[in-house]
Amino acid sequence: MTLAVLGWIDLGCVAHAAGRLNDYLPKAELGELVPGANRLGAPQGDPAIAPAYKDDQLLGFVYLNSDFANATGYSGKPIQMLVGISPKGVLTGLKLVEHKEPIVLVGIPEKRILEAVRKLIGTDMEPVVRGAVTAPQVDIVSGATVTVLVMGDSIVRSATKLIKSGRLGVQGHAPAGPAPQAAKAIDPGKSEVRDWQSLVGDGSVRHLTLSVADVNQAFEKSGNAAAAARPEDGDPGDTFIDLYVADVAVPTIGRSLLGDDGYNRLAARLKPGQQALVVAGAGRYSFKGAAYVRGGIFDRIELIQDTNSIRFRDRDHTRLGSLEAEGAPDFPEIALFVVPAEFNFDPTEPWVLQLLVQRVVGARDKAWVTFELGYALPDTYVKRDPASQPSTASPDRTPASTTERRETAVPPSTEDEPLWMKIWRGNIVKIATAAFALGALTLIFFFQNQLVRRPKVYTWVRRAYLAFILVWLGWYANAQLSVVNVLTFANSLLTGFSWEYFLSAPLIFLLWCAVAAGLLFWGRGPFCGWLCPFGALQELLNNVAQAVKIPQYRLPWGLHERLWPLKYIIFLGLFGMSLYSTAFAEQLAEVEPFKTAIVLKFAREWPFVVYALTLLSAGLFVERFFCRYMCPLGAALAIPGRIRMFEWLRRWPECGSPCQRCANECPVQAIHPEGHINVNECIYCMHCQELYFDDHRCPHMIQVRLKREKREALSSSSMRSGGKGPQTTITAGGKPVVLPRAEAVTPPPT
């Protein structure tokens, strides 16, 4: 009975694996994958491979890359490719059948990506498996580095794994299983604290040092003449990078490098058996690069174990300020990476951290070479159990048992602080600066009446604040809110809300708290008019445009009234798409130019830069053009902004009938001809409040001033004195008016 059940389970697994391959086979012509083949046999084995024949002659096999090796790119989804390989291990063809890569969907032509990857066709992988030659590499496509590397790596590693399995040429028969080996696990009983020198000395911390000469020589040996012709500047002996790595889920290493508190917080965060690496670097080359800012993925380092590999994403990353080990150097870059649990990383087996070094060789082209930093956990941290039979569930390496893997993590203490608190402590200066800026804005809003009575002072206060928001909050701190935050929040409510996810970005969290409070008091105006870096950029550029006499255009009210609902349509479209696919909705959210103009400071592919510059150019002629008609985030905030509890903006009975001055001068045309303010469109610039208190521009206040001056004139000492006093002059409508002298008053006889 047991054997029958196991047999059914095995057949079910094979059927599932074959099903994945069968799902994609119709999407490719067989001749693309195995030239000359005219029919496919039934998929065999797990993972499945399908033999390709010409009549009855076996020409090769077809398999799905993601069944054998990691193929996850920017999107977080596998890049699915069908790969053809001959019985002798020569790559014969490939076909991209499915992907969710935003860089390919928007911007980079798929044809250009495939041209780079197809250079692997014709490579004999058998010498690579034997170690006789180095693994082949694909050329980088500028703007799609990670996508191309993931595709190339998955093809090479999947072919390597397939050849090692011994299944080529024998139509799916797997080799005999490996001999029983002693199971290994991290020894949790060893958790002493050691200094830096001893950790480096015994290999607990491994490092790779590259000089400028090392890198230049590597590019020369790569055979890329364009790259070799552009060597690194400086002394050949200068340090290019000094890179260190260690597994800090190992108690001794973790307590030494992170400190007791840091290690305990990490252990509480890790799942049973999950590992975490500390990577530290110094020198002129950054191991982080900038791709993780743009797409959330670290493209310069890759974790490799056996035929599996992974690139870390921003959600796996925590920035560290320093290492706690005694004698540890001060590194400009220190990162803590949590290895995703699905990677099945075995810390007791050797692994490699591969460093990718890029070099620009043209306007849009890059060359690259790789260097490997190998790591093997010292035996002193490993305990071995008696030999046991290996699992028959999979021919791949089996990770440690659940019980053994749990021993690598220290039980969490109820007194431990969550990891997000450490992130906040590491950003205390930024948090304090942001809190001060929010406090200053609160004072501006609460004392707005006193401030707007001094228009010149208020104008410079506003411009200075917007400049601070643009330069510090936007370009420096990269704290630009986005409609993606709204979509992510809504999705988390449906799929499982977690405060820790949102608390891990302190400035973004603070801003959203401020925006939420602002919605109750003032509507969307505090963010759109004061806290949005892209909005600040638009307004400051328009101020410059007005100063240099660039003509300003006001759309007719009828047209304006029909255009501003466009941003609500855009938001509802994005929100609806996010319910179907959050990843695709995030791609469509590029309608916001925030990432291009603020986060990346225009260092991006030219279509995105042209789009952002076009919107900013429109704003030179129509103030805040994007905010008024296209911004989905403004629309998202305007909807809950209707629940505001107070009306802070004052109006006179004459506003709108007959006076239209505020409506005509409102920078974003948020005041209706009838006189009322549309809070959905108001950015709270307070220009209408300047006019409200100005007794030289507001008709109502002009009348109040004239009456006051006349009353003061009639009650002056000259009017009360006997005889003919001096003439009194007041100003009315901008012109002097002379009041007649008072007649002499004769006192009554005594």
XYZ file of C-alpha atoms in Angstrom:
750
model
C 0.000 0.000 0.000
C 2.789 2.396 0.929
C 4.655 1.651 -2.288
C 1.505 2.260 -4.286
C 0.929 5.631 -2.639
C 4.553 6.645 -3.215
C 4.220 5.542 -6.813
C 1.160 7.701 -7.341
C 2.914 10.662 -5.714
C 5.924 10.180 -7.967
C 3.748 9.933 -11.070
C 1.865 13.053 -9.965
C 5.098 15.018 -9.607
C 6.300 13.883 -13.029
C 2.955 14.758 -14.580
C 3.073 18.207 -13.007
C 6.614 18.836 -14.266
C 5.719 17.580 -17.728
C 2.619 19.752 -17.629
C 4.706 22.898 -17.137
C 6.845 22.037 -20.131
C 3.820 21.047 -22.234
C 2.184 24.389 -21.465
C 5.010 26.249 -23.190
C 5.996 23.889 -26.017
C 3.228 25.126 -28.378
C 4.670 28.650 -28.177
C 7.796 27.755 -30.162
C 8.657 26.140 -33.459
C 10.645 22.951 -32.920
C 13.174 24.017 -35.564
C 14.021 27.108 -33.474
C 15.101 24.909 -30.589
C 16.635 21.842 -32.261
C 17.435 22.535 -35.936
C 16.389 19.684 -38.222
C 14.023 18.035 -35.728
C 10.487 17.349 -36.936
C 8.810 15.791 -33.908
C 8.940 15.723 -30.111
C 8.736 12.715 -27.870
C 6.808 12.604 -24.606
C 8.367 14.652 -21.759
C 10.381 12.481 -19.399
C 11.719 12.776 -15.869
C 11.439 15.492 -13.249
C 12.250 18.208 -14.146
C 10.855 17.241 -17.521
C 12.838 17.188 -20.751
C 11.355 16.344 -24.137
C 13.435 14.416 -26.703
C 13.501 15.934 -30.212
C 13.732 13.617 -33.237
C 14.190 13.775 -36.962
C 12.027 10.812 -37.878
C 13.560 8.179 -35.563
C 16.948 9.844 -35.031
C 17.460 11.601 -31.659
C 18.834 15.117 -32.299
C 18.487 16.675 -28.880
C 16.253 17.646 -25.987
C 14.022 20.598 -25.099
C 13.518 21.829 -21.538
C 12.212 24.835 -19.595
C 15.009 26.890 -18.056
C 13.148 27.773 -14.849
C 12.654 24.078 -14.058
C 16.402 23.723 -13.568
C 17.807 27.107 -12.465
C 16.809 30.449 -11.024
C 15.331 32.766 -13.647
C 13.842 35.584 -11.561
C 14.388 39.097 -12.879
C 13.207 42.619 -12.053
C 9.554 41.618 -11.935
C 10.070 38.971 -9.257
C 8.584 36.435 -11.702
C 10.514 33.745 -13.626
C 11.658 34.528 -17.154
C 10.444 31.436 -19.017
C 12.575 30.171 -21.921
C 12.527 26.958 -23.881
C 16.088 25.723 -24.454
C 17.328 23.153 -26.947
C 20.434 21.074 -26.245
C 22.099 18.243 -28.144
C 22.847 14.819 -26.595
C 26.502 15.909 -26.417
C 25.675 19.055 -24.432
C 25.773 21.725 -27.160
C 23.167 24.508 -26.898
C 21.140 24.405 -30.112
C 18.436 27.043 -29.668
C 16.234 29.027 -27.331
C 12.874 30.768 -27.302
C 11.577 33.396 -24.852
C 8.014 32.252 -24.171
C 6.876 34.299 -21.144
C 8.116 37.125 -18.954
C 6.861 40.008 -16.836
C 9.988 42.162 -17.093
C 8.992 45.862 -16.990
C 12.254 46.930 -18.622
C 11.304 44.845 -21.690
C 7.603 45.650 -21.606
C 8.356 49.368 -21.407
C 11.440 50.779 -23.087
C 13.951 48.125 -24.221
C 13.027 46.180 -27.400
C 12.707 42.440 -26.817
C 14.658 41.838 -30.026
C 17.710 43.591 -28.556
C 17.568 41.432 -25.439
C 17.350 38.214 -27.437
C 20.239 39.197 -29.711
C 22.500 39.321 -26.666
C 21.307 35.998 -25.238
C 21.342 34.083 -28.539
C 25.135 34.361 -28.606
C 25.086 31.335 -26.293
C 23.714 29.132 -29.094
C 26.408 26.760 -30.327
C 28.279 26.686 -27.006
C 29.557 23.275 -25.955
C 28.657 23.037 -22.275
C 30.431 19.753 -21.555
C 33.903 21.380 -21.090
C 32.248 23.979 -18.857
C 30.876 21.226 -16.642
C 34.335 19.607 -16.438
C 35.877 22.973 -15.537
C 38.092 22.976 -18.606
C 36.742 26.336 -19.767
C 34.976 29.218 -18.077
C 31.235 29.597 -18.390
C 30.158 31.658 -21.430
C 28.883 35.175 -20.821
C 26.331 37.311 -22.585
C 26.813 40.948 -23.533
C 25.150 43.540 -21.329
C 22.285 45.549 -22.829
C 22.367 49.028 -21.319
C 19.264 49.602 -19.233
C 18.480 45.880 -18.995
C 21.563 44.516 -17.241
C 19.755 42.310 -14.748
C 17.276 40.930 -17.260
C 20.009 39.874 -19.692
C 22.239 38.428 -16.982
C 19.396 36.430 -15.445
C 18.488 34.997 -18.830
C 22.080 34.112 -19.685
C 22.838 32.666 -16.259
C 19.698 30.546 -16.183
C 20.527 29.030 -19.578
C 24.108 28.222 -18.596
C 23.244 26.895 -15.135
C 20.261 24.872 -16.310
C 22.346 23.240 -19.036
C 25.104 22.532 -16.523
C 22.655 20.933 -14.118
C 21.093 18.826 -16.870
C 24.462 17.536 -18.069
C 25.562 16.698 -14.504
C 22.372 14.695 -14.015
C 23.496 12.287 -16.737
C 20.139 12.433 -18.532
C 21.355 13.551 -21.949
C 21.602 10.777 -24.497
C 19.782 8.258 -22.311
C 16.265 9.690 -22.791
C 15.476 10.666 -19.275
C 16.979 7.888 -17.152
C 18.501 9.492 -14.083
C 21.771 8.182 -12.658
C 21.960 6.265 -9.459
C 21.531 8.278 -6.321
C 24.556 9.451 -4.358
C 26.012 7.416 -1.582
C 24.740 8.185 1.917
C 26.617 11.023 3.546
C 26.774 12.418 7.023
C 24.161 15.138 7.501
C 25.613 18.511 8.455
C 24.085 21.412 10.331
C 25.241 24.564 12.088
C 26.161 23.922 15.709
C 23.947 26.256 17.801
C 26.033 25.631 20.914
C 28.885 27.819 19.679
C 28.061 31.482 20.076
C 31.115 33.224 21.483
C 32.033 36.796 20.491
C 35.285 37.196 18.552
C 37.274 40.117 17.171
C 37.687 41.083 13.524
C 41.175 39.707 13.032
C 40.281 36.235 14.271
C 37.133 36.152 12.125
C 39.100 37.043 9.009
C 41.975 34.766 9.988
C 39.972 31.511 10.151
C 37.696 32.278 7.177
C 34.583 33.195 9.127
C 34.764 36.427 7.131
C 36.062 36.039 3.565
C 37.287 38.896 1.420
C 38.243 39.770 -2.133
C 40.606 42.637 -2.915
C 40.915 43.969 -6.451
C 43.297 46.675 -7.580
C 42.851 48.948 -10.571
C 45.445 46.812 -12.398
C 43.488 43.604 -11.663
C 40.346 45.014 -13.226
C 42.141 46.448 -16.257
C 43.848 43.102 -16.889
C 40.527 41.253 -16.594
C 38.950 43.418 -19.274
C 42.002 42.937 -21.502
C 41.696 39.154 -21.145
C 37.970 39.289 -21.873
C 38.712 40.001 -25.524
C 36.542 43.122 -25.635
C 38.750 45.669 -27.386
C 36.414 48.575 -26.655
C 36.468 47.805 -22.936
C 40.242 47.288 -22.879
C 40.691 50.673 -24.574
C 38.966 52.404 -21.656
C 41.049 51.412 -18.612
C 40.377 52.644 -15.097
C 42.138 55.875 -14.246
C 44.567 56.152 -11.371
C 47.537 54.299 -9.977
C 47.442 50.573 -10.918
C 47.988 49.719 -7.273
C 44.975 51.702 -6.046
C 42.196 49.685 -4.461
C 39.305 49.179 -6.858
C 37.205 47.305 -4.301
C 37.835 45.545 -1.004
C 34.863 43.226 -0.534
C 33.997 41.181 2.587
C 31.199 38.660 3.186
C 30.050 36.471 6.078
C 27.051 34.347 7.067
C 25.679 36.157 10.129
C 22.964 33.572 10.804
C 25.791 31.519 12.322
C 25.641 32.462 16.037
C 29.338 33.218 16.592
C 29.711 35.231 13.400
C 26.395 37.030 13.871
C 26.992 38.018 17.491
C 30.502 39.207 16.672
C 29.562 41.356 13.666
C 26.065 42.559 14.652
C 26.322 42.593 18.432
C 24.026 40.642 20.731
C 21.029 42.914 20.194
C 21.438 43.020 16.440
C 21.863 39.257 16.168
C 18.850 38.538 18.369
C 16.666 40.827 16.274
C 17.892 39.147 13.110
C 17.279 35.658 14.523
C 13.736 36.652 15.464
C 13.166 37.832 11.908
C 14.529 34.739 10.146
C 12.390 31.742 9.370
C 13.658 28.332 10.554
C 16.826 27.511 8.638
C 16.905 30.836 6.791
C 20.296 32.503 6.408
C 21.514 36.099 6.213
C 24.715 37.544 4.801
C 26.636 40.687 5.651
C 28.415 42.246 2.685
C 30.807 45.157 3.277
C 32.865 47.053 0.747
C 35.398 49.850 0.384
C 37.136 51.351 -2.619
C 36.069 53.233 -5.708
C 33.563 50.605 -6.904
C 30.218 50.141 -5.164
C 28.921 46.595 -4.836
C 25.400 48.012 -4.519
C 25.283 50.113 -7.657
C 22.109 52.061 -8.473
C 19.826 49.423 -10.031
C 18.233 48.622 -6.664
C 16.972 52.214 -6.510
C 15.469 52.006 -9.988
C 14.133 48.484 -9.999
C 14.658 47.108 -6.506
C 17.357 44.594 -7.450
C 21.097 44.507 -6.725
C 22.668 43.757 -10.097
C 26.360 43.795 -9.131
C 26.419 40.824 -6.771
C 24.963 37.338 -7.115
C 24.756 34.466 -4.637
C 25.611 31.140 -6.267
C 25.452 27.645 -4.810
C 25.744 24.606 -7.073
C 23.595 25.373 -10.128
C 21.293 27.774 -8.276
C 21.792 31.507 -8.128
C 19.923 34.554 -6.914
C 20.255 38.322 -6.950
C 19.058 40.130 -3.880
C 16.148 42.567 -3.999
C 15.547 45.705 -1.943
C 13.069 43.846 0.268
C 15.927 41.506 1.313
C 18.247 44.407 2.156
C 18.956 46.391 5.306
C 21.633 49.077 5.413
C 24.060 48.891 8.349
C 26.126 51.778 9.625
C 29.007 49.806 11.127
C 30.159 46.386 12.264
C 30.352 45.654 15.978
C 33.384 43.349 15.977
C 36.395 44.760 17.784
C 38.923 46.074 15.277
C 36.491 46.059 12.343
C 37.328 48.734 9.714
C 34.946 51.562 8.873
C 33.283 50.574 5.600
C 31.429 53.145 3.480
C 28.996 50.413 2.391
C 27.631 47.663 4.633
C 24.543 45.662 3.721
C 22.609 42.914 5.476
C 20.922 40.563 3.000
C 18.378 37.973 4.096
C 18.526 34.947 1.785
C 14.956 34.162 0.601
C 13.700 30.938 2.142
C 12.690 29.521 -1.237
C 16.334 29.531 -2.372
C 17.051 26.437 -0.199
C 20.457 27.760 0.735
C 22.643 25.276 2.621
C 25.171 27.197 4.750
C 27.245 24.066 5.405
C 28.093 23.664 1.711
C 30.454 25.967 -0.244
C 28.972 28.927 -2.052
C 30.153 31.921 -4.057
C 29.375 35.621 -4.021
C 29.984 36.756 -7.580
C 30.899 40.392 -8.209
C 29.946 41.953 -11.533
C 32.198 44.817 -12.688
C 30.737 46.984 -15.442
C 32.488 49.326 -17.831
C 30.843 51.780 -20.224
C 32.150 51.273 -23.764
C 29.735 53.473 -25.699
C 26.747 55.747 -25.454
C 24.446 52.808 -24.706
C 26.777 49.835 -24.404
C 28.548 48.262 -21.451
C 31.044 45.450 -21.019
C 31.457 43.367 -17.894
C 33.642 40.846 -16.160
C 33.005 38.807 -13.030
C 35.099 37.972 -9.987
C 34.222 35.264 -7.487
C 34.472 35.483 -3.726
C 34.245 31.904 -2.498
C 32.989 31.007 0.965
C 33.105 27.759 2.916
C 31.912 27.760 6.507
C 34.725 26.730 8.870
C 34.264 23.241 10.300
C 34.294 24.598 13.845
C 30.729 25.867 13.356
C 29.423 22.596 11.851
C 28.196 19.472 13.566
C 27.770 16.148 11.762
C 25.149 13.489 12.380
C 25.615 9.819 11.480
C 25.176 8.898 7.841
C 21.573 8.665 6.713
C 19.810 7.732 3.513
C 19.268 10.708 1.211
C 15.758 11.728 0.327
C 14.255 10.227 -2.827
C 11.959 13.177 -3.427
C 14.413 14.953 -5.691
C 17.803 14.198 -7.269
C 18.991 17.648 -6.238
C 20.869 18.427 -3.064
C 18.501 18.134 -0.103
C 18.623 20.899 2.498
C 18.973 20.127 6.171
C 15.930 18.732 7.915
C 13.395 21.038 9.482
C 14.613 20.181 12.968
C 18.243 20.794 12.076
C 17.459 24.042 10.270
C 15.595 25.409 13.244
C 18.735 25.022 15.322
C 20.413 27.821 13.355
C 18.097 30.448 14.782
C 18.091 31.648 18.351
C 14.622 31.707 19.977
C 13.339 35.265 19.956
C 13.289 37.179 23.172
C 10.113 38.968 24.160
C 12.210 41.989 25.042
C 13.873 42.209 21.598
C 13.028 45.219 19.481
C 11.773 44.580 15.956
C 14.191 45.214 13.104
C 12.371 48.329 11.871
C 13.368 50.108 15.082
C 17.015 49.617 14.205
C 16.324 51.078 10.780
C 14.772 54.132 12.416
C 17.747 54.536 14.752
C 20.081 54.350 11.778
C 18.207 57.201 10.085
C 17.740 59.412 13.125
C 19.183 62.535 11.459
C 16.944 62.204 8.404
C 13.926 61.478 10.577
C 14.624 64.504 12.787
C 15.072 66.739 9.728
C 11.825 65.510 8.191
C 9.976 65.924 11.502
C 11.298 69.488 11.801
C 10.128 70.268 8.251
C 6.675 68.847 8.972
C 6.509 70.834 12.203
C 7.430 74.021 10.338
C 4.695 73.359 7.781
C 2.184 72.812 10.581
C 3.080 76.219 12.027
C 2.725 77.816 8.594
C -0.774 76.380 8.256
C -1.950 77.241 11.759
C -0.597 80.796 11.577
C -1.362 81.330 7.912
C -3.424 84.489 8.503
C -0.533 86.289 10.146
C 1.886 85.157 7.432
C -0.165 85.999 4.336
C -0.692 89.563 5.602
C 2.984 90.025 4.633
C 2.915 88.881 0.988
C 6.631 89.382 0.257
C 7.697 87.450 3.355
C 5.197 84.706 2.594
C 6.371 84.384 -1.026
C 9.974 83.801 0.006
C 8.981 81.448 2.840
C 7.020 79.351 0.346
C 9.789 79.300 -2.253
C 12.420 78.389 0.328
C 10.262 75.559 1.662
C 9.599 74.185 -1.820
C 13.329 74.336 -2.610
C 14.057 72.349 0.575
C 11.419 69.745 -0.335
C 12.822 69.369 -3.845
C 16.531 69.230 -2.985
C 16.604 67.500 0.403
C 13.428 65.425 0.595
C 13.334 64.559 -3.098
C 16.786 64.463 -4.663
C 18.739 63.625 -1.501
C 16.418 61.476 0.640
C 14.385 60.069 -2.308
C 11.210 60.366 -0.207
C 8.823 60.933 -3.110
C 5.399 59.478 -2.462
C 3.778 57.685 -5.386
C 0.458 56.205 -6.386
C 2.313 52.870 -6.172
C 2.295 53.327 -2.380
C -1.495 53.613 -2.496
C -1.844 50.521 -4.676
C 0.531 48.540 -2.431
C -1.377 49.588 0.689
C -4.717 48.585 -0.845
C -3.254 45.265 -1.978
C -1.825 44.570 1.481
C -5.268 45.050 3.032
C -6.562 42.307 0.753
C -3.625 39.909 1.029
C -2.331 40.380 4.565
C -1.457 43.687 6.199
C 1.869 44.087 8.024
C 2.996 47.244 9.798
C 6.650 46.178 9.654
C 6.664 46.427 5.852
C 5.560 50.061 5.955
C 7.696 50.959 8.974
C 10.844 49.808 7.183
C 10.902 53.108 5.207
C 10.876 55.790 7.941
C 10.597 58.933 5.800
C 7.870 57.482 3.592
C 5.980 56.384 6.706
C 6.306 59.834 8.299
C 5.087 61.538 5.150
C 2.068 59.281 4.859
C 1.185 59.956 8.502
C 1.439 63.695 7.818
C -0.662 63.348 4.668
C -3.329 61.372 6.566
C -3.535 64.078 9.233
C -3.531 66.779 6.571
C -6.480 65.160 4.805
C -8.589 65.606 7.937
C -7.686 69.278 8.370
C -6.996 70.693 4.916
C -7.643 68.036 2.252
C -5.003 67.075 -0.306
C -3.454 70.560 -0.368
C -0.662 70.017 2.196
C 0.923 67.240 0.144
C 0.209 68.416 -3.390
C 1.087 72.042 -2.693
C 3.903 71.679 -0.162
C 5.320 68.148 0.320
C 5.531 66.746 -3.207
C 9.079 67.147 -4.628
C 7.866 66.908 -8.234
C 5.168 69.493 -7.546
C 7.823 71.742 -6.026
C 9.989 71.286 -9.136
C 7.082 72.297 -11.373
C 6.244 75.420 -9.376
C 9.833 76.624 -9.008
C 10.440 76.170 -12.743
C 7.263 78.137 -13.459
C 8.485 80.911 -11.139
C 11.634 81.102 -13.247
C 9.540 81.066 -16.426
C 7.496 84.020 -15.218
C 10.647 85.878 -14.194
C 12.071 85.568 -17.725
C 8.721 86.598 -19.269
C 7.701 83.238 -20.739
C 4.005 83.681 -21.650
C 1.535 82.032 -19.305
C -1.685 80.457 -20.547
C -4.943 79.945 -18.681
C -7.212 77.355 -20.187
C -10.831 78.413 -20.725
C -12.912 77.374 -17.743
C -15.033 74.982 -19.789
C -11.976 73.142 -21.123
C -10.247 73.153 -17.731
C -13.355 71.693 -16.091
C -13.362 68.824 -18.584
C -9.645 68.075 -18.299
C -9.186 67.810 -14.534
C -11.304 64.601 -14.250
C -8.674 62.890 -16.439
C -6.454 62.229 -13.420
C -9.315 60.427 -11.655
C -9.788 58.190 -14.688
C -6.053 57.387 -14.662
C -6.148 56.531 -10.957
C -9.222 54.323 -11.233
C -7.619 52.510 -14.162
C -4.454 51.855 -12.151
C -6.428 50.762 -9.109
C -8.551 48.369 -11.141
C -5.471 46.903 -12.813
C -3.775 46.447 -9.417
C -6.598 44.121 -8.367
C -5.697 41.939 -11.336
C -1.896 42.346 -11.368
C -0.014 44.603 -8.989
C 3.203 44.180 -10.996
C 1.572 45.345 -14.227
C -0.144 48.236 -12.425
C 3.262 49.365 -11.164
C 4.525 49.409 -14.735
C 1.546 51.507 -15.823
C 2.226 53.836 -12.881
C 5.170 55.169 -14.917
C 2.587 57.745 -16.000
C 4.015 59.465 -12.929
C 7.405 60.971 -13.837
C 8.414 60.980 -10.170
C 10.909 58.120 -10.400
C 12.647 59.655 -13.410
C 12.786 63.277 -12.260
C 13.187 62.858 -8.498
C 14.457 59.410 -7.473
C 16.842 58.885 -10.400
C 17.474 62.581 -11.119
C 16.970 61.996 -14.877
C 19.686 59.276 -15.016
C 17.446 56.902 -16.923
C 16.614 55.594 -20.392
C 15.848 58.370 -22.850
C 12.077 57.664 -23.360
C 11.430 58.209 -19.653
C 13.584 61.348 -19.584
C 11.851 62.792 -22.663
C 8.457 62.108 -21.088
C 9.385 63.835 -17.813
C 10.934 66.825 -19.587
C 7.847 67.166 -21.784
C 5.598 67.434 -18.727
C 7.937 69.932 -17.074
C 8.054 71.975 -20.298
C 4.258 72.115 -20.383
C 4.396 73.417 -16.815
C 6.448 76.409 -17.963
C 3.395 77.710 -19.829
C 0.530 76.215 -17.783
C 1.429 76.239 -14.089
C 1.489 72.743 -12.529
C 0.167 71.146 -15.717
C 0.790 67.568 -14.536
C -0.717 68.154 -11.067
C -3.891 69.635 -12.512
C -4.693 67.141 -15.237
C -2.692 63.908 -14.979
C -1.485 63.097 -11.448
C -3.113 59.846 -10.206
C -1.711 60.359 -6.702
C -3.422 63.744 -6.454
C -6.667 62.073 -7.508
C -6.184 59.303 -4.938
C -5.727 61.886 -2.168
C -8.598 64.101 -3.317
C -11.140 61.315 -2.800
C -10.616 60.900 0.982
C -9.800 64.615 1.207
C -13.517 65.329 0.958
C -13.862 64.274 4.616
C -11.863 67.265 5.900
C -13.304 68.656 9.118
C -12.489 72.367 8.855
C -12.762 75.245 6.383
C -9.594 77.308 6.733
C -9.779 79.352 3.548
C -11.841 82.498 4.029
C -14.193 84.076 1.504
C -16.110 87.382 1.333
C -19.789 87.602 0.261
C -18.655 89.488 -2.854
C -16.333 86.629 -3.966
C -17.631 85.346 -7.289
C -20.412 87.904 -7.487
C -19.349 90.362 -8.683
C -15.606 89.978 -7.864
C -13.577 87.418 -9.864
C -10.077 88.489 -8.856
C -9.223 85.367 -6.783
C -10.654 83.071 -9.452
C -8.631 84.805 -12.167
C -5.382 84.724 -10.176
C -5.609 81.184 -8.724
C -2.477 79.395 -10.078
C -4.319 76.089 -10.613
C -7.814 77.456 -11.375
C -9.283 75.780 -8.281
C -11.825 78.600 -7.690
C -15.103 78.362 -9.574
C -16.561 81.447 -11.270
C -19.325 81.315 -8.660
C -16.672 82.031 -6.044
C -16.370 78.779 -4.077
C -13.089 76.880 -3.806
C -12.944 73.335 -5.183
C -10.983 71.594 -2.430
C -10.368 68.616 -4.737
C -8.237 70.840 -6.961
C -6.832 73.265 -4.372
C -3.110 72.882 -3.621
C -3.324 75.280 -0.650
C -0.876 77.810 -2.063
C -2.777 80.489 -0.052
C -2.633 83.054 -2.865
C -6.351 83.695 -2.424
C -5.718 84.355 1.270
C -3.103 86.960 0.387
C -5.765 88.727 -1.655
C -8.359 88.223 1.082
C -6.377 90.396 3.519
C -4.897 92.834 0.974
C -6.645 96.200 1.259
C -5.058 97.427 -1.986
C -6.101 94.516 -4.226
C -9.258 92.945 -2.745
C -12.298 95.164 -3.594
C -13.977 94.272 -0.306
C -10.910 95.186 1.709
C -10.418 98.372 -0.325
C -13.871 99.533 0.763
C -13.106 98.632 4.352
C -9.873 100.602 4.179
C -11.526 103.661 2.640
C -14.168 103.738 5.327
C -11.534 103.367 8.000
C -9.391 106.168 6.564
C -12.397 108.469 6.221
C -13.426 107.762 9.793
C -9.879 108.387 11.024
C -9.708 111.602 9.021
C -12.991 112.903 10.410
C -11.900 112.108 13.937
C -8.450 113.670 13.546
C -7.322 116.626 15.674
C -7.400 118.982 12.683
C -11.072 118.259 12.130
C -11.871 118.908 15.780
C -9.834 122.131 16.099
C -11.377 125.568 15.706
C -10.833 127.756 12.661
C -9.574 126.490 9.442
C -7.342 123.576 9.930
C -5.118 122.057 7.288
C -6.622 120.072 4.449
C -6.803 116.287 4.951
C -5.919 113.861 2.179
C -6.887 110.176 1.993
C -6.346 107.566 -0.714
C -9.317 106.087 -2.592
C -8.921 103.733 -5.493
C -5.246 104.549 -5.707
C -5.879 108.323 -6.103
C -5.551 111.044 -3.432
C -8.817 112.639 -2.279
C -8.717 115.993 -0.453
C -11.257 116.461 2.309
C -12.506 120.054 2.930
C -11.185 121.994 5.894
C -13.408 122.018 8.956
C -15.304 125.225 9.688
C -14.371 127.188 12.796
C -16.550 126.511 15.747
C -17.306 129.500 17.988
C -17.628 128.590 21.625
C -20.920 129.655 23.299
C -20.884 132.816 25.479
C -20.313 132.317 29.107
